[in-house]
Amino acid sequence: MVAEHAERAARTADRIPYVRLKVAISLDGHTALLNGSSKWITGEQARMDGHAWRAKADAIVTGIGTVLADDPLLNVRLVGRKVQPTLAIVDSKLRTPPNARLFDVPDREVLVYTTQAAALRRPALKRNNACIVALPEQNGQVNLAAMVADLTQRGLSILHVEAGSTLNGAFLNNGLVDELVIYVGPQLLGRGLPLAQLEKLTSLDHATRLEFVSADMVGDDIRVVARVVRR
């Protein structure tokens, strides 16, 4: 715990973010069925363990697709934490519903990252804990590197991403992920949504290289922690 606090302080002082991507998959690598159903690929102990990882973060990051599909709370519930992590939503077209459940978490800051064009077209969310942050766009989407930089400037240097395959892929394709926490459930889904929508490669030399840190049983599931090897 002391080492973790020291790392957090050092990264905040140096404006260096640490981005962790958490995902639950079936043994054949899917996060959900093709219709989006994903409850529950992993068991209760794995979900509790996932909340422990949330509790270590300064900010939880998700995408508008997850907000619209699941209407999640995305807070720390199953383990103790006095102050909730900030929630950051990647929402390029500013479609976050004002009545989304995530706004009902008391005493939590919610940052909605959108493009400058969308911020001009749509009115601000009428929620006291919502802050709209307009950033330059990248191919019509929120520039993720700019968002990570903005979060770090706010003193939020440990970022925990829980999103769908599109945003997971965008973070990985842009080289923004430092660590993956993957829960593997003992199920085969056959056809389903992938862990991440990754760019098509023409050579294995271009693959994202990982270094396994640990593999542990968590209830009936396996938790794999792996760090990205920087080239």
PDB file of C-alpha atoms in Angstrom:
ATOM      1  CA  MET A   1       0.000   0.000   0.000  1.00  0.00           C
ATOM      2  CA  VAL A   2       2.858   2.417   0.835  1.00  0.00           C
ATOM      3  CA  ALA A   3       4.527   1.640  -2.490  1.00  0.00           C
ATOM      4  CA  GLU A   4       1.245   2.215  -4.316  1.00  0.00           C
ATOM      5  CA  HIS A   5       0.802   5.640  -2.690  1.00  0.00           C
ATOM      6  CA  ALA A   6       4.404   6.517  -3.560  1.00  0.00           C
ATOM      7  CA  GLU A   7       3.856   5.541  -7.206  1.00  0.00           C
ATOM      8  CA  ARG A   8       0.652   7.603  -7.335  1.00  0.00           C
ATOM      9  CA  ALA A   9       2.416  10.666  -5.873  1.00  0.00           C
ATOM     10  CA  ALA A  10       5.354  10.335  -8.272  1.00  0.00           C
ATOM     11  CA  ARG A  11       3.128   9.973 -11.324  1.00  0.00           C
ATOM     12  CA  THR A  12       0.964  12.919 -10.301  1.00  0.00           C
ATOM     13  CA  ALA A  13       4.018  15.104  -9.745  1.00  0.00           C
ATOM     14  CA  ASP A  14       5.536  14.136 -13.100  1.00  0.00           C
ATOM     15  CA  ARG A  15       2.182  14.248 -14.969  1.00  0.00           C
ATOM     16  CA  ILE A  16       2.648  10.600 -16.036  1.00  0.00           C
ATOM     17  CA  PRO A  17      -0.628   8.668 -16.274  1.00  0.00           C
ATOM     18  CA  TYR A  18      -0.965   4.943 -15.640  1.00  0.00           C
ATOM     19  CA  VAL A  19      -3.791   3.413 -17.655  1.00  0.00           C
ATOM     20  CA  ARG A  20      -5.224   0.060 -16.607  1.00  0.00           C
ATOM     21  CA  LEU A  21      -7.758  -1.751 -18.800  1.00  0.00           C
ATOM     22  CA  LYS A  22     -10.050  -4.223 -17.025  1.00  0.00           C
ATOM     23  CA  VAL A  23     -12.177  -6.701 -18.930  1.00  0.00           C
ATOM     24  CA  ALA A  24     -14.062  -9.957 -18.325  1.00  0.00           C
ATOM     25  CA  ILE A  25     -14.028 -12.552 -21.101  1.00  0.00           C
ATOM     26  CA  SER A  26     -15.089 -16.103 -21.792  1.00  0.00           C
ATOM     27  CA  LEU A  27     -12.460 -18.789 -22.320  1.00  0.00           C
ATOM     28  CA  ASP A  28     -12.806 -18.278 -26.081  1.00  0.00           C
ATOM     29  CA  GLY A  29     -12.113 -14.555 -25.752  1.00  0.00           C
ATOM     30  CA  HIS A  30     -15.518 -12.864 -25.914  1.00  0.00           C
ATOM     31  CA  THR A  31     -16.802 -10.090 -23.645  1.00  0.00           C
ATOM     32  CA  ALA A  32     -20.468 -10.584 -24.568  1.00  0.00           C
ATOM     33  CA  LEU A  33     -22.836 -12.314 -26.958  1.00  0.00           C
ATOM     34  CA  LEU A  34     -23.447 -10.675 -30.321  1.00  0.00           C
ATOM     35  CA  ASN A  35     -26.649  -9.174 -28.888  1.00  0.00           C
ATOM     36  CA  GLY A  36     -24.609  -7.485 -26.155  1.00  0.00           C
ATOM     37  CA  SER A  37     -25.630  -9.782 -23.283  1.00  0.00           C
ATOM     38  CA  SER A  38     -22.768 -10.216 -20.804  1.00  0.00           C
ATOM     39  CA  LYS A  39     -24.330 -10.878 -17.362  1.00  0.00           C
ATOM     40  CA  TRP A  40     -22.585 -12.739 -16.010  1.00  0.00           C
ATOM     41  CA  ILE A  41     -19.486 -14.092 -17.731  1.00  0.00           C
ATOM     42  CA  THR A  42     -17.605 -14.163 -14.435  1.00  0.00           C
ATOM     43  CA  GLY A  43     -18.691 -14.955 -10.895  1.00  0.00           C
ATOM     44  CA  GLU A  44     -19.392 -12.920  -7.798  1.00  0.00           C
ATOM     45  CA  GLN A  45     -15.862 -13.169  -6.368  1.00  0.00           C
ATOM     46  CA  ALA A  46     -14.378 -11.876  -9.615  1.00  0.00           C
ATOM     47  CA  ARG A  47     -16.809  -8.959  -9.612  1.00  0.00           C
ATOM     48  CA  MET A  48     -15.848  -8.111  -6.033  1.00  0.00           C
ATOM     49  CA  ASP A  49     -12.189  -8.312  -6.982  1.00  0.00           C
ATOM     50  CA  GLY A  50     -12.904  -5.961  -9.879  1.00  0.00           C
ATOM     51  CA  HIS A  51     -14.269  -3.398  -7.425  1.00  0.00           C
ATOM     52  CA  ALA A  52     -11.017  -3.659  -5.471  1.00  0.00           C
ATOM     53  CA  TRP A  53      -9.155  -2.644  -8.639  1.00  0.00           C
ATOM     54  CA  ARG A  54     -11.599   0.235  -9.167  1.00  0.00           C
ATOM     55  CA  ALA A  55     -10.862   1.394  -5.621  1.00  0.00           C
ATOM     56  CA  LYS A  56      -7.151   1.725  -6.474  1.00  0.00           C
ATOM     57  CA  ALA A  57      -7.854   4.217  -9.262  1.00  0.00           C
ATOM     58  CA  ASP A  58      -8.158   7.987  -9.288  1.00  0.00           C
ATOM     59  CA  ALA A  59     -10.644   7.824 -12.161  1.00  0.00           C
ATOM     60  CA  ILE A  60     -12.812   5.202 -13.821  1.00  0.00           C
ATOM     61  CA  VAL A  61     -13.094   5.638 -17.587  1.00  0.00           C
ATOM     62  CA  THR A  62     -15.924   4.284 -19.730  1.00  0.00           C
ATOM     63  CA  GLY A  63     -17.572   4.939 -23.088  1.00  0.00           C
ATOM     64  CA  ILE A  64     -20.991   6.141 -24.141  1.00  0.00           C
ATOM     65  CA  GLY A  65     -21.740   2.703 -25.599  1.00  0.00           C
ATOM     66  CA  THR A  66     -21.487   1.122 -22.143  1.00  0.00           C
ATOM     67  CA  VAL A  67     -23.570   3.926 -20.599  1.00  0.00           C
ATOM     68  CA  LEU A  68     -26.388   3.524 -23.136  1.00  0.00           C
ATOM     69  CA  ALA A  69     -26.351  -0.286 -23.187  1.00  0.00           C
ATOM     70  CA  ASP A  70     -26.024  -1.050 -19.469  1.00  0.00           C
ATOM     71  CA  ASP A  71     -26.923   2.155 -17.564  1.00  0.00           C
ATOM     72  CA  PRO A  72     -24.228   1.226 -15.002  1.00  0.00           C
ATOM     73  CA  LEU A  73     -23.340   2.926 -11.733  1.00  0.00           C
ATOM     74  CA  LEU A  74     -19.594   2.354 -12.267  1.00  0.00           C
ATOM     75  CA  ASN A  75     -18.742   3.139  -8.665  1.00  0.00           C
ATOM     76  CA  VAL A  76     -16.945   1.285  -5.880  1.00  0.00           C
ATOM     77  CA  ARG A  77     -19.564  -0.695  -3.941  1.00  0.00           C
ATOM     78  CA  LEU A  78     -18.348  -4.140  -3.003  1.00  0.00           C
ATOM     79  CA  VAL A  79     -15.220  -2.982  -1.153  1.00  0.00           C
ATOM     80  CA  GLY A  80     -14.614  -0.007   1.104  1.00  0.00           C
ATOM     81  CA  ARG A  81     -13.477   3.371  -0.158  1.00  0.00           C
ATOM     82  CA  LYS A  82     -14.332   6.692   1.505  1.00  0.00           C
ATOM     83  CA  VAL A  83     -14.189   8.861  -1.630  1.00  0.00           C
ATOM     84  CA  GLN A  84     -15.464   7.591  -4.968  1.00  0.00           C
ATOM     85  CA  PRO A  85     -13.091   7.767  -7.957  1.00  0.00           C
ATOM     86  CA  THR A  86     -13.937  10.394 -10.545  1.00  0.00           C
ATOM     87  CA  LEU A  87     -15.916   8.984 -13.482  1.00  0.00           C
ATOM     88  CA  ALA A  88     -14.851   9.985 -16.998  1.00  0.00           C
ATOM     89  CA  ILE A  89     -17.144   9.241 -19.952  1.00  0.00           C
ATOM     90  CA  VAL A  90     -15.912   9.264 -23.547  1.00  0.00           C
ATOM     91  CA  ASP A  91     -18.923  10.666 -25.400  1.00  0.00           C
ATOM     92  CA  SER A  92     -17.995  12.133 -28.791  1.00  0.00           C
ATOM     93  CA  LYS A  93     -21.581  13.160 -29.707  1.00  0.00           C
ATOM     94  CA  LEU A  94     -22.673  14.160 -26.182  1.00  0.00           C
ATOM     95  CA  ARG A  95     -25.414  11.542 -25.885  1.00  0.00           C
ATOM     96  CA  THR A  96     -25.127  10.823 -22.138  1.00  0.00           C
ATOM     97  CA  PRO A  97     -28.704  10.813 -20.756  1.00  0.00           C
ATOM     98  CA  PRO A  98     -29.279  13.339 -17.927  1.00  0.00           C
ATOM     99  CA  ASN A  99     -31.214  10.604 -16.069  1.00  0.00           C
ATOM    100  CA  ALA A 100     -28.416   8.001 -16.285  1.00  0.00           C
ATOM    101  CA  ARG A 101     -27.914   6.112 -13.014  1.00  0.00           C
ATOM    102  CA  LEU A 102     -24.233   7.055 -12.898  1.00  0.00           C
ATOM    103  CA  PHE A 103     -25.271  10.573 -11.889  1.00  0.00           C
ATOM    104  CA  ASP A 104     -27.022   9.177  -8.797  1.00  0.00           C
ATOM    105  CA  VAL A 105     -23.768   8.243  -7.039  1.00  0.00           C
ATOM    106  CA  PRO A 106     -23.428  10.866  -4.285  1.00  0.00           C
ATOM    107  CA  ASP A 107     -20.356  13.085  -3.920  1.00  0.00           C
ATOM    108  CA  ARG A 108     -18.727  11.971  -7.156  1.00  0.00           C
ATOM    109  CA  GLU A 109     -17.355  14.124  -9.954  1.00  0.00           C
ATOM    110  CA  VAL A 110     -18.449  13.089 -13.460  1.00  0.00           C
ATOM    111  CA  LEU A 111     -16.428  14.358 -16.429  1.00  0.00           C
ATOM    112  CA  VAL A 112     -18.058  13.968 -19.846  1.00  0.00           C
ATOM    113  CA  TYR A 113     -15.469  14.252 -22.601  1.00  0.00           C
ATOM    114  CA  THR A 114     -16.845  15.266 -25.967  1.00  0.00           C
ATOM    115  CA  THR A 115     -15.720  16.989 -29.148  1.00  0.00           C
ATOM    116  CA  GLN A 116     -15.789  20.742 -29.575  1.00  0.00           C
ATOM    117  CA  ALA A 117     -18.328  20.377 -32.383  1.00  0.00           C
ATOM    118  CA  ALA A 118     -20.733  18.336 -30.242  1.00  0.00           C
ATOM    119  CA  ALA A 119     -20.390  20.751 -27.325  1.00  0.00           C
ATOM    120  CA  LEU A 120     -21.509  23.597 -29.594  1.00  0.00           C
ATOM    121  CA  ARG A 121     -24.512  21.683 -30.963  1.00  0.00           C
ATOM    122  CA  ARG A 122     -25.944  20.317 -27.719  1.00  0.00           C
ATOM    123  CA  PRO A 123     -26.851  21.966 -24.406  1.00  0.00           C
ATOM    124  CA  ALA A 124     -24.895  21.103 -21.271  1.00  0.00           C
ATOM    125  CA  LEU A 125     -26.127  18.270 -19.102  1.00  0.00           C
ATOM    126  CA  LYS A 126     -28.392  19.604 -16.387  1.00  0.00           C
ATOM    127  CA  ARG A 127     -26.701  17.744 -13.561  1.00  0.00           C
ATOM    128  CA  ASN A 128     -24.802  19.412 -10.755  1.00  0.00           C
ATOM    129  CA  ASN A 129     -22.038  16.802 -10.718  1.00  0.00           C
ATOM    130  CA  ALA A 130     -21.521  16.792 -14.507  1.00  0.00           C
ATOM    131  CA  CYS A 131     -18.660  18.705 -16.094  1.00  0.00           C
ATOM    132  CA  ILE A 132     -18.508  18.846 -19.896  1.00  0.00           C
ATOM    133  CA  VAL A 133     -14.964  18.853 -21.280  1.00  0.00           C
ATOM    134  CA  ALA A 134     -14.699  19.660 -24.989  1.00  0.00           C
ATOM    135  CA  LEU A 135     -11.530  18.467 -26.722  1.00  0.00           C
ATOM    136  CA  PRO A 136     -10.227  18.526 -30.287  1.00  0.00           C
ATOM    137  CA  GLU A 137     -11.430  15.513 -32.215  1.00  0.00           C
ATOM    138  CA  GLN A 138      -9.465  12.717 -33.838  1.00  0.00           C
ATOM    139  CA  ASN A 139     -11.245  11.178 -36.831  1.00  0.00           C
ATOM    140  CA  GLY A 140     -14.557  12.437 -35.471  1.00  0.00           C
ATOM    141  CA  GLN A 141     -13.960  10.983 -32.012  1.00  0.00           C
ATOM    142  CA  VAL A 142     -12.627  12.344 -28.731  1.00  0.00           C
ATOM    143  CA  ASN A 143      -8.845  12.533 -28.852  1.00  0.00           C
ATOM    144  CA  LEU A 144      -7.998   9.966 -26.170  1.00  0.00           C
ATOM    145  CA  ALA A 145      -4.425  11.122 -25.684  1.00  0.00           C
ATOM    146  CA  ALA A 146      -5.721  14.637 -24.999  1.00  0.00           C
ATOM    147  CA  MET A 147      -8.291  13.229 -22.572  1.00  0.00           C
ATOM    148  CA  VAL A 148      -5.666  11.233 -20.670  1.00  0.00           C
ATOM    149  CA  ALA A 149      -3.477  14.341 -20.509  1.00  0.00           C
ATOM    150  CA  ASP A 150      -6.394  16.407 -19.186  1.00  0.00           C
ATOM    151  CA  LEU A 151      -7.206  13.842 -16.501  1.00  0.00           C
ATOM    152  CA  THR A 152      -3.578  13.781 -15.417  1.00  0.00           C
ATOM    153  CA  GLN A 153      -3.468  17.590 -15.265  1.00  0.00           C
ATOM    154  CA  ARG A 154      -6.407  17.334 -12.868  1.00  0.00           C
ATOM    155  CA  GLY A 155      -4.270  15.147 -10.587  1.00  0.00           C
ATOM    156  CA  LEU A 156      -5.965  11.900 -11.679  1.00  0.00           C
ATOM    157  CA  SER A 157      -2.978   9.819 -12.699  1.00  0.00           C
ATOM    158  CA  ILE A 158      -4.176   6.233 -12.128  1.00  0.00           C
ATOM    159  CA  LEU A 159      -6.886   5.557 -14.725  1.00  0.00           C
ATOM    160  CA  HIS A 160      -9.057   2.424 -14.753  1.00  0.00           C
ATOM    161  CA  VAL A 161     -10.807   1.720 -18.058  1.00  0.00           C
ATOM    162  CA  GLU A 162     -13.986  -0.396 -18.085  1.00  0.00           C
ATOM    163  CA  ALA A 163     -15.548  -0.185 -21.511  1.00  0.00           C
ATOM    164  CA  GLY A 164     -16.667  -2.109 -24.568  1.00  0.00           C
ATOM    165  CA  SER A 165     -14.594  -3.508 -27.393  1.00  0.00           C
ATOM    166  CA  THR A 166     -14.626  -0.270 -29.420  1.00  0.00           C
ATOM    167  CA  LEU A 167     -13.153   1.973 -26.720  1.00  0.00           C
ATOM    168  CA  ASN A 168     -10.854  -0.819 -25.485  1.00  0.00           C
ATOM    169  CA  GLY A 169      -9.502  -1.081 -29.008  1.00  0.00           C
ATOM    170  CA  ALA A 170      -9.071   2.677 -29.325  1.00  0.00           C
ATOM    171  CA  PHE A 171      -7.012   2.819 -26.126  1.00  0.00           C
ATOM    172  CA  LEU A 172      -4.830  -0.101 -27.243  1.00  0.00           C
ATOM    173  CA  ASN A 173      -4.485   1.086 -30.851  1.00  0.00           C
ATOM    174  CA  ASN A 174      -3.315   4.483 -29.613  1.00  0.00           C
ATOM    175  CA  GLY A 175      -0.712   2.925 -27.304  1.00  0.00           C
ATOM    176  CA  LEU A 176      -2.319   4.356 -24.173  1.00  0.00           C
ATOM    177  CA  VAL A 177      -2.648   1.183 -22.073  1.00  0.00           C
ATOM    178  CA  ASP A 178      -0.016   0.249 -19.504  1.00  0.00           C
ATOM    179  CA  GLU A 179      -1.662  -2.769 -17.885  1.00  0.00           C
ATOM    180  CA  LEU A 180      -4.498  -5.211 -18.502  1.00  0.00           C
ATOM    181  CA  VAL A 181      -6.513  -6.987 -15.823  1.00  0.00           C
ATOM    182  CA  ILE A 182      -8.439  -9.784 -17.530  1.00  0.00           C
ATOM    183  CA  TYR A 183     -10.926 -12.082 -15.822  1.00  0.00           C
ATOM    184  CA  VAL A 184     -11.462 -15.323 -17.724  1.00  0.00           C
ATOM    185  CA  GLY A 185     -14.714 -17.133 -17.012  1.00  0.00           C
ATOM    186  CA  PRO A 186     -15.136 -20.887 -17.577  1.00  0.00           C
ATOM    187  CA  GLN A 187     -17.567 -20.487 -20.472  1.00  0.00           C
ATOM    188  CA  LEU A 188     -17.496 -20.852 -24.249  1.00  0.00           C
ATOM    189  CA  LEU A 189     -19.715 -18.358 -26.075  1.00  0.00           C
ATOM    190  CA  GLY A 190     -19.005 -19.499 -29.616  1.00  0.00           C
ATOM    191  CA  ARG A 191     -19.619 -16.187 -31.332  1.00  0.00           C
ATOM    192  CA  GLY A 192     -19.505 -12.891 -29.528  1.00  0.00           C
ATOM    193  CA  LEU A 193     -17.928  -9.483 -29.104  1.00  0.00           C
ATOM    194  CA  PRO A 194     -14.121  -9.402 -28.844  1.00  0.00           C
ATOM    195  CA  LEU A 195     -12.016  -8.050 -26.011  1.00  0.00           C
ATOM    196  CA  ALA A 196     -11.029  -5.120 -28.226  1.00  0.00           C
ATOM    197  CA  GLN A 197     -11.484  -3.912 -31.793  1.00  0.00           C
ATOM    198  CA  LEU A 198      -7.823  -3.919 -32.740  1.00  0.00           C
ATOM    199  CA  GLU A 199      -6.270  -2.702 -35.950  1.00  0.00           C
ATOM    200  CA  LYS A 200      -5.588  -5.313 -38.608  1.00  0.00           C
ATOM    201  CA  LEU A 201      -1.937  -6.318 -38.585  1.00  0.00           C
ATOM    202  CA  THR A 202       0.171  -7.436 -41.511  1.00  0.00           C
ATOM    203  CA  SER A 203       3.068  -8.673 -39.378  1.00  0.00           C
ATOM    204  CA  LEU A 204       3.461 -10.225 -35.944  1.00  0.00           C
ATOM    205  CA  ASP A 205       6.236  -7.696 -35.380  1.00  0.00           C
ATOM    206  CA  HIS A 206       3.510  -5.066 -34.959  1.00  0.00           C
ATOM    207  CA  ALA A 207       1.611  -6.977 -32.268  1.00  0.00           C
ATOM    208  CA  THR A 208       1.117  -5.418 -28.837  1.00  0.00           C
ATOM    209  CA  ARG A 209       3.628  -7.247 -26.659  1.00  0.00           C
ATOM    210  CA  LEU A 210       2.662  -8.106 -23.103  1.00  0.00           C
ATOM    211  CA  GLU A 211       4.521  -9.295 -20.031  1.00  0.00           C
ATOM    212  CA  PHE A 212       2.550 -11.569 -17.721  1.00  0.00           C
ATOM    213  CA  VAL A 213       2.628 -10.351 -14.137  1.00  0.00           C
ATOM    214  CA  SER A 214       0.324 -12.878 -12.470  1.00  0.00           C
ATOM    215  CA  ALA A 215      -2.380 -15.475 -13.044  1.00  0.00           C
ATOM    216  CA  ASP A 216      -4.565 -16.366 -10.058  1.00  0.00           C
ATOM    217  CA  MET A 217      -7.816 -18.137  -9.358  1.00  0.00           C
ATOM    218  CA  VAL A 218     -10.537 -15.779  -8.131  1.00  0.00           C
ATOM    219  CA  GLY A 219     -13.461 -17.987  -7.234  1.00  0.00           C
ATOM    220  CA  ASP A 220     -14.208 -20.059 -10.330  1.00  0.00           C
ATOM    221  CA  ASP A 221     -12.479 -17.582 -12.652  1.00  0.00           C
ATOM    222  CA  ILE A 222      -8.880 -16.788 -13.563  1.00  0.00           C
ATOM    223  CA  ARG A 223      -7.491 -13.277 -13.197  1.00  0.00           C
ATOM    224  CA  VAL A 224      -4.592 -12.500 -15.512  1.00  0.00           C
ATOM    225  CA  VAL A 225      -2.561  -9.324 -15.022  1.00  0.00           C
ATOM    226  CA  ALA A 226      -0.277  -8.326 -17.873  1.00  0.00           C
ATOM    227  CA  ARG A 227       1.740  -5.196 -18.593  1.00  0.00           C
ATOM    228  CA  VAL A 228       2.343  -3.714 -22.031  1.00  0.00           C
ATOM    229  CA  VAL A 229       5.968  -3.921 -23.145  1.00  0.00           C
ATOM    230  CA  ARG A 230       7.002  -0.561 -24.600  1.00  0.00           C
ATOM    231  CA  ARG A 231       9.073  -0.729 -27.754  1.00  0.00           C
TER     232      ARG A 231
END
